mmCIF file of N, CA and C in Angstrom:
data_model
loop_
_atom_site.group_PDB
_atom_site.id
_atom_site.type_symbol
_atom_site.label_atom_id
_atom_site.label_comp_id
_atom_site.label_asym_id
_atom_site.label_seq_id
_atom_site.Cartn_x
_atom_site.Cartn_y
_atom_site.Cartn_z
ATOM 1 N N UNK A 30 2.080 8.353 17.828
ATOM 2 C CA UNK A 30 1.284 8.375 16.600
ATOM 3 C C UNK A 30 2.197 8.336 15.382
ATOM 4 N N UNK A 31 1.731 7.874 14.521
ATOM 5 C CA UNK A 31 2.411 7.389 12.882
ATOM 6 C C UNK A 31 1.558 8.340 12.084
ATOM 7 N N UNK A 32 2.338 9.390 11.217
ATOM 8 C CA UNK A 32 0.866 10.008 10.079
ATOM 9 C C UNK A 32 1.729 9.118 8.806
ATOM 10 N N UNK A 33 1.088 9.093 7.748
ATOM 11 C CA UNK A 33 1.113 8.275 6.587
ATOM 12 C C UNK A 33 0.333 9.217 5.551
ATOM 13 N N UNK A 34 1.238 10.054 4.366
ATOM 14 C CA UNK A 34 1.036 10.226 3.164
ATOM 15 C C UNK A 34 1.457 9.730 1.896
ATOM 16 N N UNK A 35 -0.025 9.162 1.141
ATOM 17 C CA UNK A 35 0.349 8.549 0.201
ATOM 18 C C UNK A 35 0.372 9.715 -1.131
ATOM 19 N N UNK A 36 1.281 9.104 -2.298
ATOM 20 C CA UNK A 36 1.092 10.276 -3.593
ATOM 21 C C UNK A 36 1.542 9.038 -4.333
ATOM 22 N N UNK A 37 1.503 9.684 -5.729
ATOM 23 C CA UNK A 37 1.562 9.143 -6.911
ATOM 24 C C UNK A 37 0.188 8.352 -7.630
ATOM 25 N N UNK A 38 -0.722 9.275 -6.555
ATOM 26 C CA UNK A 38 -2.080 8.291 -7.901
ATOM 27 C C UNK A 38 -2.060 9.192 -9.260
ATOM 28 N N UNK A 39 -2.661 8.752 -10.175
ATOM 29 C CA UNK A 39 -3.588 9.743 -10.938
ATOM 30 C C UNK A 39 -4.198 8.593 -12.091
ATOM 31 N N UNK A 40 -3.977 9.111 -13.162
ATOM 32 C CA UNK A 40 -4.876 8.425 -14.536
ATOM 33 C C UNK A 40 -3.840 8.557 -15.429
ATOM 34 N N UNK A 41 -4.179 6.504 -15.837
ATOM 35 C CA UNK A 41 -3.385 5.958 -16.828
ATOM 36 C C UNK A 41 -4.162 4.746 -17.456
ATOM 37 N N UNK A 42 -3.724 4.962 -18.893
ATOM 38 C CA UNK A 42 -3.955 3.726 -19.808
ATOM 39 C C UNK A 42 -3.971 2.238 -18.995
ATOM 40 N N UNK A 43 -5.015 1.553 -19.446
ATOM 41 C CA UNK A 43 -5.119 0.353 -19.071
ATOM 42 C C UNK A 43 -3.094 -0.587 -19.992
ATOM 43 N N UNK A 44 -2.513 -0.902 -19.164
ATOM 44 C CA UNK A 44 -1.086 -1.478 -19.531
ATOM 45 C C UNK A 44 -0.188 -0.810 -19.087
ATOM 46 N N UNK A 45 -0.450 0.384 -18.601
ATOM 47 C CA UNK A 45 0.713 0.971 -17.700
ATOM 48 C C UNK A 45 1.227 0.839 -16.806
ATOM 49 N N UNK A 46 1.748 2.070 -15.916
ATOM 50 C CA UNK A 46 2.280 1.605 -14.920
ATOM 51 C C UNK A 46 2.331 3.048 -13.981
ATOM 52 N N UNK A 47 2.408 3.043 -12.861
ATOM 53 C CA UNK A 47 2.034 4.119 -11.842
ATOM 54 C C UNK A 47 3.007 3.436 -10.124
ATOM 55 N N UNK A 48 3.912 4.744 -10.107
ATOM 56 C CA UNK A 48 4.424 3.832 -8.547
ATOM 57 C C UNK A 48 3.730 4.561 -7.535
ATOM 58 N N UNK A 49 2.937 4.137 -6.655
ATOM 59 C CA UNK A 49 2.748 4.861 -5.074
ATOM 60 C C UNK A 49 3.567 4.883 -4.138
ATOM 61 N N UNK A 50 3.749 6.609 -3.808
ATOM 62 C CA UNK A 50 4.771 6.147 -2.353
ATOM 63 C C UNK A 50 3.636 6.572 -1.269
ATOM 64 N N UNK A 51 4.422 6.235 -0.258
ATOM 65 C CA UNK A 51 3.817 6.614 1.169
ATOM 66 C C UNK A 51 4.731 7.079 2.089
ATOM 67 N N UNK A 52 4.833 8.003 2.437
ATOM 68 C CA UNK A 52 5.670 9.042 3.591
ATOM 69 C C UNK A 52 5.147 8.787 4.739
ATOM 70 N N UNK A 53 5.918 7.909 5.826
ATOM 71 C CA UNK A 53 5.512 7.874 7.304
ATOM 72 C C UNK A 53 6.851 8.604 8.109
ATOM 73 N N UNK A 54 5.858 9.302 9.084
ATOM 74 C CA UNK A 54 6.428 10.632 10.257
ATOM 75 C C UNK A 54 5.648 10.157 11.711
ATOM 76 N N UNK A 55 6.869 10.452 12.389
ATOM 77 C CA UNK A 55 6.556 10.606 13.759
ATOM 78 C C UNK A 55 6.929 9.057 14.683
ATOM 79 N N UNK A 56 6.190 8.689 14.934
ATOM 80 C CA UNK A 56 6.842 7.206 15.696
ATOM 81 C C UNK A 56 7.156 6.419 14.863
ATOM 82 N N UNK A 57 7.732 6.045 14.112
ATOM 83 C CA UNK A 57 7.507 5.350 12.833
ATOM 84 C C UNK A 57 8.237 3.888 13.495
ATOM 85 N N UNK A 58 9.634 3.726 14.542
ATOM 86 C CA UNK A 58 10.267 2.720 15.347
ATOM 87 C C UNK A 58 9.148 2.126 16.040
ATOM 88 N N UNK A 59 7.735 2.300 15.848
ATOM 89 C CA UNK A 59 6.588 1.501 16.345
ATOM 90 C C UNK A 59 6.224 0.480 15.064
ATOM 91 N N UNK A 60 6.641 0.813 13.817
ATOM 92 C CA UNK A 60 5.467 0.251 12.562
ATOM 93 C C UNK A 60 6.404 -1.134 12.619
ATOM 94 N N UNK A 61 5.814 -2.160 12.589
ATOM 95 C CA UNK A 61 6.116 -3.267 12.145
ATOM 96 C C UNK A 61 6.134 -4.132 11.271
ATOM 97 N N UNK A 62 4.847 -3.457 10.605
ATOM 98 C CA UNK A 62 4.683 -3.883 8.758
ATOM 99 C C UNK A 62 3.910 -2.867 8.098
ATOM 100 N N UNK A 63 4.070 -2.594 7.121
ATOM 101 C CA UNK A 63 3.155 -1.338 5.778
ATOM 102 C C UNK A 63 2.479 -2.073 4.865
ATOM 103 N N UNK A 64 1.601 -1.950 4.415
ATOM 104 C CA UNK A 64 0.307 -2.630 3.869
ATOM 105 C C UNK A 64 0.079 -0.969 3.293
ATOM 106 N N UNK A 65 -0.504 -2.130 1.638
ATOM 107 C CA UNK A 65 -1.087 -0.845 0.500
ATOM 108 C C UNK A 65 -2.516 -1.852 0.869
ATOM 109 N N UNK A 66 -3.571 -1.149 0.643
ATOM 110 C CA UNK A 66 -4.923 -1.886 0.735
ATOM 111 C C UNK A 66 -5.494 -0.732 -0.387
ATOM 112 N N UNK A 67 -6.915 -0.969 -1.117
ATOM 113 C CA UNK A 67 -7.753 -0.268 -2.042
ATOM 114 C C UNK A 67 -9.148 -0.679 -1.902
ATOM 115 N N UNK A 68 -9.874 0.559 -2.086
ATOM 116 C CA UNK A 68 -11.127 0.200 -2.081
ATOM 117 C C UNK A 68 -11.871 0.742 -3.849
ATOM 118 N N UNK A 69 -12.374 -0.040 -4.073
ATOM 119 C CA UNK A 69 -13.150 0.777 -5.413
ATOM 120 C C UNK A 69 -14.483 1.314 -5.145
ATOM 121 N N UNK A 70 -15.302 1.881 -5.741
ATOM 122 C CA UNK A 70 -16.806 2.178 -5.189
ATOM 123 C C UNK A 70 -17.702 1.198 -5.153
ATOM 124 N N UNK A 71 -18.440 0.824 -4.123
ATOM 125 C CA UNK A 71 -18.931 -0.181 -3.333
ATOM 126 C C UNK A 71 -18.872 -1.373 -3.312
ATOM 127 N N UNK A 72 -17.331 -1.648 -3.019
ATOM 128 C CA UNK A 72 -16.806 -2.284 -2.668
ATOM 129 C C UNK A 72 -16.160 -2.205 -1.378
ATOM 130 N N UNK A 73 -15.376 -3.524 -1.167
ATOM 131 C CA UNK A 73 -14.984 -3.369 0.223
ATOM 132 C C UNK A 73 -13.689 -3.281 0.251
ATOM 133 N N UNK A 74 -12.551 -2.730 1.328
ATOM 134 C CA UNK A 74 -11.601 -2.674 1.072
ATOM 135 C C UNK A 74 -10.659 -3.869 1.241
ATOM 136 N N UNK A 75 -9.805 -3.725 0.051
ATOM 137 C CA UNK A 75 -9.388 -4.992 -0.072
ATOM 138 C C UNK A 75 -7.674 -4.742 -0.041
ATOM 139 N N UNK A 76 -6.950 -5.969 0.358
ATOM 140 C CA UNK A 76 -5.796 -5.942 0.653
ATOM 141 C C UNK A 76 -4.790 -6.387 -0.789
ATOM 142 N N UNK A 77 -3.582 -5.530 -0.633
ATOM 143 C CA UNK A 77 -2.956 -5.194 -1.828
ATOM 144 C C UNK A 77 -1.630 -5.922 -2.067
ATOM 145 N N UNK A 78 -0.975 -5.506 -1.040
ATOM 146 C CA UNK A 78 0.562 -6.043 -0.350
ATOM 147 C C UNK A 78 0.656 -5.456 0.868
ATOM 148 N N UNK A 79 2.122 -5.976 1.719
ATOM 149 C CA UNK A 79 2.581 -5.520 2.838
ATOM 150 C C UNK A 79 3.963 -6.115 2.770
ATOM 151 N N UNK A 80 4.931 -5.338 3.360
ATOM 152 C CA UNK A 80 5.908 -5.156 3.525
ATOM 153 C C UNK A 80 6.563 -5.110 5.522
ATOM 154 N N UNK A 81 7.548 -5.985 5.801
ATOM 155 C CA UNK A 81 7.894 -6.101 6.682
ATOM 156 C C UNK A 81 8.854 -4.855 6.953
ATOM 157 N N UNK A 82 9.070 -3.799 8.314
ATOM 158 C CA UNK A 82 9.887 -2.891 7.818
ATOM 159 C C UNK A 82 11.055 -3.024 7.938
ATOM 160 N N UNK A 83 11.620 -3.773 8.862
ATOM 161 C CA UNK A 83 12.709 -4.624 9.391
ATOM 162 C C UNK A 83 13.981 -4.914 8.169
ATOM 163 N N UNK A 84 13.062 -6.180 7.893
ATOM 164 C CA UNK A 84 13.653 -7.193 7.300
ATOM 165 C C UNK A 84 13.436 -7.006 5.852
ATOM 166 N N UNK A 85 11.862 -6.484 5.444
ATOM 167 C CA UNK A 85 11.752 -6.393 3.969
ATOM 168 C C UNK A 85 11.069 -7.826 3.531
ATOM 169 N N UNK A 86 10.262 -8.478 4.388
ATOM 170 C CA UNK A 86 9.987 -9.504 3.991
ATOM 171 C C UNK A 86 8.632 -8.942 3.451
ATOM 172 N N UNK A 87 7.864 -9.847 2.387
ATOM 173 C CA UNK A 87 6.631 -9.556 1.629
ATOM 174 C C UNK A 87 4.927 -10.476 1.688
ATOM 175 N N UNK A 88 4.322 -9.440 1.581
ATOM 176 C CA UNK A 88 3.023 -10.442 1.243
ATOM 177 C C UNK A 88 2.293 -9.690 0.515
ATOM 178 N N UNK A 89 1.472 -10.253 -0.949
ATOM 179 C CA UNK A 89 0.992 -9.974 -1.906
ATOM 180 C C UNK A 89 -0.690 -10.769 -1.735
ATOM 181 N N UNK A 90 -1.639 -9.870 -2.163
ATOM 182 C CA UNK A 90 -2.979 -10.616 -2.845
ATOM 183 C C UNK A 90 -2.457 -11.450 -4.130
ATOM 184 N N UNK A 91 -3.163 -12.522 -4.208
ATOM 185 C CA UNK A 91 -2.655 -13.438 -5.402
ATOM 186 C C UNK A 91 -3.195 -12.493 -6.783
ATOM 187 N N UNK A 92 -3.743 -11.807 -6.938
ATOM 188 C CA UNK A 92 -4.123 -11.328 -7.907
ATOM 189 C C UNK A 92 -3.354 -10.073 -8.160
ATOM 190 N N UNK A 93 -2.648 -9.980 -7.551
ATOM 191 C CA UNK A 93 -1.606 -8.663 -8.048
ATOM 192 C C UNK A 93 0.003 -9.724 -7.717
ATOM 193 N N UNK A 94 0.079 -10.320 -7.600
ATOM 194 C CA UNK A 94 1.723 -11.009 -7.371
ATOM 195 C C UNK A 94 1.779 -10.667 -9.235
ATOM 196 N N UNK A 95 3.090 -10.491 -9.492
ATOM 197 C CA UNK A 95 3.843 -10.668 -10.392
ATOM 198 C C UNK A 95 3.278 -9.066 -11.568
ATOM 199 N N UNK A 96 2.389 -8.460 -10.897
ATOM 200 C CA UNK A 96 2.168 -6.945 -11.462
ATOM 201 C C UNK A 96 2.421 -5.973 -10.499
ATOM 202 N N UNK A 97 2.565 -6.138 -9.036
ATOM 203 C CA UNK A 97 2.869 -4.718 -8.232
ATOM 204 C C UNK A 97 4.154 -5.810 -7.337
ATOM 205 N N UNK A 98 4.800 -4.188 -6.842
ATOM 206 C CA UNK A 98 5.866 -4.379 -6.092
ATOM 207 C C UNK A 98 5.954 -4.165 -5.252
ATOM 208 N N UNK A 99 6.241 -4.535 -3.861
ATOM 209 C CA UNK A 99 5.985 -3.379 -2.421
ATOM 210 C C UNK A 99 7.593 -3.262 -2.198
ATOM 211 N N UNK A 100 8.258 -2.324 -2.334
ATOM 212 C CA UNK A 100 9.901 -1.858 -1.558
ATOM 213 C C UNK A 100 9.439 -0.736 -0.536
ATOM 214 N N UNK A 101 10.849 -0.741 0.490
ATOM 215 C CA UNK A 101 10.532 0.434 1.247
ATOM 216 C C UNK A 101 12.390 1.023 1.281
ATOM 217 N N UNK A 102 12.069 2.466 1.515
ATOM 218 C CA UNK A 102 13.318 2.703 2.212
ATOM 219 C C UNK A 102 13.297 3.143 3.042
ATOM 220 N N UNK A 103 14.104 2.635 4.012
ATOM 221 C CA UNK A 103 14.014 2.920 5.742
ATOM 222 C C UNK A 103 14.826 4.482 5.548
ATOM 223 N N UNK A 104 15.918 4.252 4.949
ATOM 224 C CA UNK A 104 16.206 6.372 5.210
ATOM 225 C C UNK A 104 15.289 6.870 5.089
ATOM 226 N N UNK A 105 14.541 6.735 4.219
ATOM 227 C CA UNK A 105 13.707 7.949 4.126
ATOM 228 C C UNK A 105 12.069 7.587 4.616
ATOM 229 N N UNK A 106 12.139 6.684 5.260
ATOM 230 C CA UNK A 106 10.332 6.405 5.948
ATOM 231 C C UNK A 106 9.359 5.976 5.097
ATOM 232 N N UNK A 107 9.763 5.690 4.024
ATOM 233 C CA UNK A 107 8.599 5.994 2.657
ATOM 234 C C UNK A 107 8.790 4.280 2.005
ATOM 235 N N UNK A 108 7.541 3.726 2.078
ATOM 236 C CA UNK A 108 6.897 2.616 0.969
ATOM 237 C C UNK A 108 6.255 2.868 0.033
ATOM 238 N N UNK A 109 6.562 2.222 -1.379
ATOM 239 C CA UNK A 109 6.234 2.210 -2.220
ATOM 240 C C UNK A 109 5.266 0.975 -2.810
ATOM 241 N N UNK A 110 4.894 1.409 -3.817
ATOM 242 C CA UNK A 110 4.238 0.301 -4.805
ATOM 243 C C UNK A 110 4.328 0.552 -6.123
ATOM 244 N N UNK A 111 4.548 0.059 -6.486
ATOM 245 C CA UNK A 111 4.737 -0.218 -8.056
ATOM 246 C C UNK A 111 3.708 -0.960 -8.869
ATOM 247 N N UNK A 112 2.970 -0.308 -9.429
ATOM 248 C CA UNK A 112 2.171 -1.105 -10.376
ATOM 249 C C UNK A 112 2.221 -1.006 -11.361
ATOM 250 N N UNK A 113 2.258 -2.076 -12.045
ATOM 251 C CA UNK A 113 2.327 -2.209 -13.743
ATOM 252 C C UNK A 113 1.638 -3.127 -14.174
ATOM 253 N N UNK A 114 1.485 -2.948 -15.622
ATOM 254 C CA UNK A 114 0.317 -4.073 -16.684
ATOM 255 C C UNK A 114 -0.926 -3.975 -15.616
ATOM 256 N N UNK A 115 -1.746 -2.071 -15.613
ATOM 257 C CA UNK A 115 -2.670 -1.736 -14.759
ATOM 258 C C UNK A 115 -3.601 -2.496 -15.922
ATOM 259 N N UNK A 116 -5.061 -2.512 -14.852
ATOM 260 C CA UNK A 116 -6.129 -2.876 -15.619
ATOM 261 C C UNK A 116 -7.494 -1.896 -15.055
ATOM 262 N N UNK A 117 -8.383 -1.754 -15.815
ATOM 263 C CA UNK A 117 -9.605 -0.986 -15.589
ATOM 264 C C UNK A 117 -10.168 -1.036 -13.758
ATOM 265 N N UNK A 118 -9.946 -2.476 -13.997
ATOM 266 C CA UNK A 118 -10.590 -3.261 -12.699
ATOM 267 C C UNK A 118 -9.391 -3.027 -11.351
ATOM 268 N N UNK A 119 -8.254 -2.224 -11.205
ATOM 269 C CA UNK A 119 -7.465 -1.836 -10.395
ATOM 270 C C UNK A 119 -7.909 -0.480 -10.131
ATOM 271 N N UNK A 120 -9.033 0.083 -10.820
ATOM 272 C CA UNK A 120 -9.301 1.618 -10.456
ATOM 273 C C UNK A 120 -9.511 1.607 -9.054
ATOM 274 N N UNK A 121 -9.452 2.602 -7.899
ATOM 275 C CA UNK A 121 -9.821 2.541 -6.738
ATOM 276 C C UNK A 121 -8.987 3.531 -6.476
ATOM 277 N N UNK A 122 -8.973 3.783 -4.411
ATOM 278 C CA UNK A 122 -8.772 4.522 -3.983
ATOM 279 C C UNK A 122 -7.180 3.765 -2.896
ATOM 280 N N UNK A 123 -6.082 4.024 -3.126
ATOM 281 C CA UNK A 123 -5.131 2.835 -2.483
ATOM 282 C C UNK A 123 -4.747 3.817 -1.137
ATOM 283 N N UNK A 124 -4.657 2.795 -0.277
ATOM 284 C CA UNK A 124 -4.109 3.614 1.130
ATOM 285 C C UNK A 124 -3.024 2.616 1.744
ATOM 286 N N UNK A 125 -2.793 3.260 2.040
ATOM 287 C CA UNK A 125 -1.001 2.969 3.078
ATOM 288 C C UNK A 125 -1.299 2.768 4.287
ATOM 289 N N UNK A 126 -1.490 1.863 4.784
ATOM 290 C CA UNK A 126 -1.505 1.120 6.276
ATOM 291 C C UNK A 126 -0.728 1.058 7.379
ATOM 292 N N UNK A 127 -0.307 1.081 8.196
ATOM 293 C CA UNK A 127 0.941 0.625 9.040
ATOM 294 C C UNK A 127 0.132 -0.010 10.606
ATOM 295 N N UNK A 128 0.975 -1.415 10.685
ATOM 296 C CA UNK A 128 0.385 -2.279 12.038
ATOM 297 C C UNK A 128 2.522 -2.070 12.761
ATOM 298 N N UNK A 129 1.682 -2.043 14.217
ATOM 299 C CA UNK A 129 2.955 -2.046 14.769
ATOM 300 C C UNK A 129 2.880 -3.391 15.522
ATOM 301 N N UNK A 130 2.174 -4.719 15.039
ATOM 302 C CA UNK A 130 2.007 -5.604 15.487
ATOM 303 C C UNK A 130 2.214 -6.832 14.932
ATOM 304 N N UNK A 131 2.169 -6.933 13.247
ATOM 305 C CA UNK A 131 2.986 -8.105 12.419
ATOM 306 C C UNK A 131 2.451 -7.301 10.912
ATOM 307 N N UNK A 132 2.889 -8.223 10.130
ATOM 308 C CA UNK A 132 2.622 -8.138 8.683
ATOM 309 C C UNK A 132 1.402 -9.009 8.391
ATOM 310 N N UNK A 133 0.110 -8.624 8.061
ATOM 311 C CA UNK A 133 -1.285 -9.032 7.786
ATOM 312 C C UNK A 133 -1.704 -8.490 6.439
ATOM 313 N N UNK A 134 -2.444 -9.562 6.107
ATOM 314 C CA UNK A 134 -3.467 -9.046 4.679
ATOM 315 C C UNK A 134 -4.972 -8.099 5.514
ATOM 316 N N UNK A 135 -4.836 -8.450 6.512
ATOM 317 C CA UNK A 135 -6.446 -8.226 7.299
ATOM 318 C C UNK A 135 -6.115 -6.737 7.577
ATOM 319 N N UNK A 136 -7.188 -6.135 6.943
ATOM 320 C CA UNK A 136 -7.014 -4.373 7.569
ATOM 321 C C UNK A 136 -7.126 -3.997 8.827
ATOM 322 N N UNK A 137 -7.695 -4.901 9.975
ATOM 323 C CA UNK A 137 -8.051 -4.736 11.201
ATOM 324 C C UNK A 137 -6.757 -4.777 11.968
ATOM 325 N N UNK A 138 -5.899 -5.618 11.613
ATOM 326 C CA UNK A 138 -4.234 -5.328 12.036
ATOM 327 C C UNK A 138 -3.707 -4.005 12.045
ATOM 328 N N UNK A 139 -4.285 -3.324 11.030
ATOM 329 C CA UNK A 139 -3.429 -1.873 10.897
ATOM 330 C C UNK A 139 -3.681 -1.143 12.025
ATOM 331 N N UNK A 140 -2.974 -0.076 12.371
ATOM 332 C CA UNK A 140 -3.292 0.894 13.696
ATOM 333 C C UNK A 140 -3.516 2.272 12.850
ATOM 334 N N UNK A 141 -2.552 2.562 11.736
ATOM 335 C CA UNK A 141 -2.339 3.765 11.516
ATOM 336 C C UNK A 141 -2.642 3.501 9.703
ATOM 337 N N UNK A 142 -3.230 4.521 8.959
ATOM 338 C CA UNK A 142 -4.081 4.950 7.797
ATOM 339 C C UNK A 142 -3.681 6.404 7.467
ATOM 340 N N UNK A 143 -3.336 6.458 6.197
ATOM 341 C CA UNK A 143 -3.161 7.483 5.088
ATOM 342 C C UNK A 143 -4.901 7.838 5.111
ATOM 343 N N UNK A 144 -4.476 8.842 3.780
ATOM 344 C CA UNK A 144 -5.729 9.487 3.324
ATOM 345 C C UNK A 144 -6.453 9.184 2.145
ATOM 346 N N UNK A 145 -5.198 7.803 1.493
ATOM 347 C CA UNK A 145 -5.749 7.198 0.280
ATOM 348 C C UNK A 145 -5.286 8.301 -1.059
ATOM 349 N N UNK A 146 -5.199 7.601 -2.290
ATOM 350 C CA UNK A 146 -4.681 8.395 -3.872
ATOM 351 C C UNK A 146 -5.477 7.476 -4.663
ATOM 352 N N UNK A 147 -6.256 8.465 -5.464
ATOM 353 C CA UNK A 147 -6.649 7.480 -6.388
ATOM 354 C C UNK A 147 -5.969 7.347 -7.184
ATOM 355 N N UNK A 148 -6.239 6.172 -8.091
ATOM 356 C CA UNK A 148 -5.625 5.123 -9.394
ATOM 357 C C UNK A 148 -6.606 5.239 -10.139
ATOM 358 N N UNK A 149 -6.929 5.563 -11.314
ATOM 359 C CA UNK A 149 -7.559 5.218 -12.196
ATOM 360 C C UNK A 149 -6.614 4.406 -13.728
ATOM 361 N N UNK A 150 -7.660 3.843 -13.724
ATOM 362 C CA UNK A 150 -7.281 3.110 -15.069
ATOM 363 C C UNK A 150 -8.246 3.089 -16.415
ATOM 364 N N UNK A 151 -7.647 3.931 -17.433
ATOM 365 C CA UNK A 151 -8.683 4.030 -18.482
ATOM 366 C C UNK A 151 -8.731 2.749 -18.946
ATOM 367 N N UNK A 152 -9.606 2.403 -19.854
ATOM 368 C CA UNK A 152 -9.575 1.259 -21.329
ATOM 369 C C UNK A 152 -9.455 1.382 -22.114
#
């Protein structure tokens, strides 16, 4: 088993910026890629980035390329995200994913799930 804690949500000005990490423990030589995914209220959950853990290779939703960042550091187990130039419409609940099977936008790949941080974004 993989547990996954995410931190760094809270509330910020629409133009800011907020990094999420995620702390993975326990089998972690199983995860094969980390995925941030978010859901807002009734909505569906939607895919954010992912990160290869290996290699560090990337995949972004086109609508966040060139405003969030996905890095990881293998010492310490923990992926991040970086978001900046937030907008209202990024409010949601972001969770930390891990597939020990490839790097996917599709949440059904994942095996292992955080508990989610919210993001809010004022206007």
């Amino acid at each position: 088993q993989v547990q996954l804690v995410e931190s760094g949500g809270g509330l910020v000005q629409a133009g800011g910026s907020l990094r999420l990490s995620c702390a993975a423990s326990g089998r972690t030589f199983s995860v094969y890629a980390m995925g941030w995914f978010r859901q807002a209220p009734g909505k569906e959950r939607e895919f954010v980035a992912a990160i290869n853990w290996s290699f560090g290779g990337t995949a972004y939703a086109d609508s966040m390329k060139g405003r969030f960042t996905i890095t990881r550091d293998n010492a310490k187990n923990t992926v991040y995200l970086q978001m900046n130039s937030l907008k209202p419409e990024d409010t949601a609940v972001y969770y930390c994913a891990g597939s020990t099977l490839r790097l996917s936008a599709l949440h059904s790949a994942y095996d292992y799930w955080g508990q989610g941080t919210q993001v809010t974004v004022s206007s």
